[in-house]
Coordinates of C-alpha atoms in Angstrom, one line a residue:
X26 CA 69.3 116.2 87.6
X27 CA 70.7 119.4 85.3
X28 CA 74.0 119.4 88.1
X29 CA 74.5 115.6 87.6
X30 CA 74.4 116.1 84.2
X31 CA 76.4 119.0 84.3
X32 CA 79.3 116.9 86.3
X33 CA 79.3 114.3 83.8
X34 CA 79.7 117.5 81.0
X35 CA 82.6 118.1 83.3
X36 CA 84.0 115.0 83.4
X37 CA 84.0 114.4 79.9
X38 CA 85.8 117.7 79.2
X39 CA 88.2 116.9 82.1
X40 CA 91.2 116.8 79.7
X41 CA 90.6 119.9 77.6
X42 CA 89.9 122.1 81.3
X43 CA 92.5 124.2 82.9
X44 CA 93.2 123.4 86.7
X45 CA 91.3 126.1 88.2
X46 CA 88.2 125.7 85.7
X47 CA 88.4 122.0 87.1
X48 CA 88.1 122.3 90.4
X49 CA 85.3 125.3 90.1
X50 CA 83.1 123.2 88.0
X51 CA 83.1 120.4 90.4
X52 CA 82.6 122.9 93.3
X53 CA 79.9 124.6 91.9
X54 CA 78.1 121.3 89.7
X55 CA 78.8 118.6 92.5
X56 CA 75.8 116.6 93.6
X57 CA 74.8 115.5 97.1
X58 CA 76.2 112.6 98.0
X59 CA 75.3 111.5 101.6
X60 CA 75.1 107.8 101.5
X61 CA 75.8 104.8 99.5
X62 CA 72.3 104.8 97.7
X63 CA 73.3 108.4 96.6
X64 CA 76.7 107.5 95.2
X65 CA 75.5 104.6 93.6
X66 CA 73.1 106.8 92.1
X67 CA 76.0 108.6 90.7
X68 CA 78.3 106.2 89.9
X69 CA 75.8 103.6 88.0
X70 CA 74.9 106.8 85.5
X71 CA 78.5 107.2 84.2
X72 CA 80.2 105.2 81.5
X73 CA 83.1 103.0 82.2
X74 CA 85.4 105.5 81.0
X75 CA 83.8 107.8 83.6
X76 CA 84.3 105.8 85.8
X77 CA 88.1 104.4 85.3
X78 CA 88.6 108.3 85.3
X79 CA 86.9 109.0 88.9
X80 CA 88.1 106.0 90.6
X81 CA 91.8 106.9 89.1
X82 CA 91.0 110.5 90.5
X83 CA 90.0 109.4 93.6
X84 CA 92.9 106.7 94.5
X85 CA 95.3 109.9 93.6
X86 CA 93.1 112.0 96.3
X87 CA 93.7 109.6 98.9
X88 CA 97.4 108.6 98.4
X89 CA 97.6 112.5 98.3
X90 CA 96.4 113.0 101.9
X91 CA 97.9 109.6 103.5
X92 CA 101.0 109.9 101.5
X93 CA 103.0 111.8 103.8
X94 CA 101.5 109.6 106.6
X95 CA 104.3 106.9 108.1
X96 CA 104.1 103.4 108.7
X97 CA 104.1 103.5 112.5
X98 CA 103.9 100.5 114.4
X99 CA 100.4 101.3 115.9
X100 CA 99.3 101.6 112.5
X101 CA 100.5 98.3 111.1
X102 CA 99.5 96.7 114.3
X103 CA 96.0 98.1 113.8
X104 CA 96.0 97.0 110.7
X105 CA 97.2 93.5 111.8
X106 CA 94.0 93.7 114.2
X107 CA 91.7 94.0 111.4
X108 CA 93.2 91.7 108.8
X109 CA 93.3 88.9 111.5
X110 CA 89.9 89.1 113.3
X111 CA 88.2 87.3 110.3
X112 CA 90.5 84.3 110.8
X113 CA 89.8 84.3 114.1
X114 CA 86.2 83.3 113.2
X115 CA 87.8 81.5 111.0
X116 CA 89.4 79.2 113.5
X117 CA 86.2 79.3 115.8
X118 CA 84.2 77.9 113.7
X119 CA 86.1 75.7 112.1
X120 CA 87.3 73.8 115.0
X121 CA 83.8 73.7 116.8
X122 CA 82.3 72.0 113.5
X123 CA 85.2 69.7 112.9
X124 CA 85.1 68.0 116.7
X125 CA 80.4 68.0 116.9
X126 CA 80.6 66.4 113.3
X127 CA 84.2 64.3 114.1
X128 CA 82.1 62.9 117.7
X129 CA 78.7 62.6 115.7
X130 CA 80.4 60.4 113.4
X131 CA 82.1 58.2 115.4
X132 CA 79.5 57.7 117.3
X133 CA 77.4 57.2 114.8
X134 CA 79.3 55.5 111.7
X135 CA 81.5 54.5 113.4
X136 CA 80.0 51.8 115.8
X137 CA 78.0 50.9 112.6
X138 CA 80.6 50.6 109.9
X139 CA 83.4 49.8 112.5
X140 CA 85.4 52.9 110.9
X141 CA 88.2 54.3 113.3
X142 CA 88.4 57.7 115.2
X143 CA 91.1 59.0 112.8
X144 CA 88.7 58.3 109.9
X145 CA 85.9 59.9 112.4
X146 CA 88.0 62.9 112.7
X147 CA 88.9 63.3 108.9
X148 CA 84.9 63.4 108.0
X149 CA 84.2 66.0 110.7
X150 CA 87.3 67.6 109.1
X151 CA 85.5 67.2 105.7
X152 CA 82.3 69.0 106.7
X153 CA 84.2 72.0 108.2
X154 CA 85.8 72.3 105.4
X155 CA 82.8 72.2 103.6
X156 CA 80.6 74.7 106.4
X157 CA 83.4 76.8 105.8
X158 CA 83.3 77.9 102.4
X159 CA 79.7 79.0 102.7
X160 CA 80.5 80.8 106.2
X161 CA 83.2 82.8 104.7
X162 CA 82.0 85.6 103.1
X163 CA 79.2 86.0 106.4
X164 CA 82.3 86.1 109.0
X165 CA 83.8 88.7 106.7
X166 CA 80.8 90.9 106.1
X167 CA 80.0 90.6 110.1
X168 CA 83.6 91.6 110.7
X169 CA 83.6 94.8 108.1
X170 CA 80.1 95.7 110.3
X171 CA 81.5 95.4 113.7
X172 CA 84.6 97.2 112.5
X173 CA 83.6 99.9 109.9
X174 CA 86.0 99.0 107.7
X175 CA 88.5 96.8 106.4
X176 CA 91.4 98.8 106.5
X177 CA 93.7 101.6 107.5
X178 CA 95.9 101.6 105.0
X179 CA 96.0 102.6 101.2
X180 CA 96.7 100.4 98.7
X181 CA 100.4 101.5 98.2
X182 CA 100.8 101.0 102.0
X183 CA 99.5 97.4 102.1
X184 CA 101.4 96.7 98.9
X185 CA 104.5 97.3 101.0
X186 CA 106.8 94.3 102.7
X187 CA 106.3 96.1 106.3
X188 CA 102.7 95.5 106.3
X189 CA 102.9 92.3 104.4
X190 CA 104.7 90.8 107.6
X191 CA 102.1 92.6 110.0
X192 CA 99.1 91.4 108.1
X193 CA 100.8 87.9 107.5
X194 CA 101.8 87.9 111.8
X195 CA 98.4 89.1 112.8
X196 CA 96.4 86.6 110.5
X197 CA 98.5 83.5 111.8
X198 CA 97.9 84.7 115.7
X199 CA 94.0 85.2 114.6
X200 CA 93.8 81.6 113.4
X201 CA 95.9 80.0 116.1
X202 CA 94.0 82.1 118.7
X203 CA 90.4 81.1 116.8
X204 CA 91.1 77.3 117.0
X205 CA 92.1 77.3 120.3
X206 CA 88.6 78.9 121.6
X207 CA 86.9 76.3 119.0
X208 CA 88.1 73.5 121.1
X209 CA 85.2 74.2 123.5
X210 CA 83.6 71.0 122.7
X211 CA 86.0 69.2 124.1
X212 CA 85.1 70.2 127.7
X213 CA 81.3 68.6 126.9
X214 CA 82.8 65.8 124.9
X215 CA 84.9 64.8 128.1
X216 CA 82.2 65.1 130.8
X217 CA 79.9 62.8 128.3
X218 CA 82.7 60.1 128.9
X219 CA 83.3 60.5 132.3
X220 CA 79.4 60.4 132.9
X221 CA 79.3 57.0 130.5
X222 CA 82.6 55.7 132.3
X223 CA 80.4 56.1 135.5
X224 CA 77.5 54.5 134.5
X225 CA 79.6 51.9 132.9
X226 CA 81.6 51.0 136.2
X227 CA 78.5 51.1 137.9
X228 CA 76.6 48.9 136.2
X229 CA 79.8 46.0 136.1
X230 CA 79.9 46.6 140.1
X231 CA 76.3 46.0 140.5
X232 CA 76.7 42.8 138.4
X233 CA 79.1 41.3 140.2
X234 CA 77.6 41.9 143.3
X235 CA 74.2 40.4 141.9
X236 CA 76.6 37.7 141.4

């Protein structure tokens, strides 16, 4: 506890310290920090001028090191990868829900009310919609867990028209590429039919021959 509050000392006299006593006082004084729980420790016992000061500090660090670092094409298609795999869940499941709730309806409502199929199809559309603003923030937590990250890129990087294109490229593939695969149902919904049409003609055959 006397080094963390030793850092803070040192961070509060950050302005009035020459360069070298800067960097030996954090050298010597730093705390352990080997997980999140540790450096949220840290970071919840500073004051929001602490803390403006150490995440200014710490963007400067890391455009520092990555500065010099071009924008290749692996890295903007990398990062293209990971800004467009949450729309690809996106898509997924937002195409599966609309066409089970779009049939349920229709099936449903829709022989009982006498409502179309386009009308069938803009309520399933309705509750994907719907599914999908409380599935959101799941797909993207999933994502950031399968991946490790969010990102490869700094902040200056992705602020750049280069990797606006990438991400804006990558995200539209995702989607188109998600929706596709959520038209699954459609393979079930069209054996249903061709088992009813079956049963259907069968039944009208057997009639008429009764007949």
């Amino acid at each position: 506890m006397s080094s963390y509050n030793a850092v803070k000392r040192c961070i509060r006299l950050t302005p009035f310290l020459r360069s070298y006593g800067q960097r030996r006082c954090i050298s010597v004084l730093r705390p352990t920090i080997d997980d999140e729980e540790s450096a949220d420790l840290f970071v919840s016992g500073l004051s929001k001028c602490e803390r403006e000061y150490l995440a200014e500090a710490l963007s400067h660090v890391i455009d520092q090191k990555n500065g010099n670092q071009q924008l290749t094409t692996k890295l903007l298609a990398t990062e293209a990868v990971f800004a467009g795999v949450p729309f690809l869940g996106f898509g997924f499941l937002d195409n599966t829900i609309m066409l089970c709730a779009g049939e349920y309806i229709d099936v449903t409502l829709g022989s009982a009310l006498g409502i179309s199929t386009l009308a069938a199809a803009a309520m399933g559309n309705l509750v994907s919609d719907v599914a999908g603003i409380g599935t959101a923030g799941t797909v993207e937590q999933n994502v950031k867990w399968l991946l490790g990250r969010s990102t490869v890129l700094t902040p200056k990087q992705r602020d750049t028209p280069r990797a606006h294109r990438w991400v804006f490229v990558g995200r539209c593939l995702s989607i188109c590429l998600g929706c596709i695969l959520g038209m699954w149902p459609l393979f079930l919904l069209s054996k249903e039919e061709e088992t009813t049409k079956e049963e259907t003609t069968k039944e009208e055959t057997t009639k008429e021959e009764e007949s």
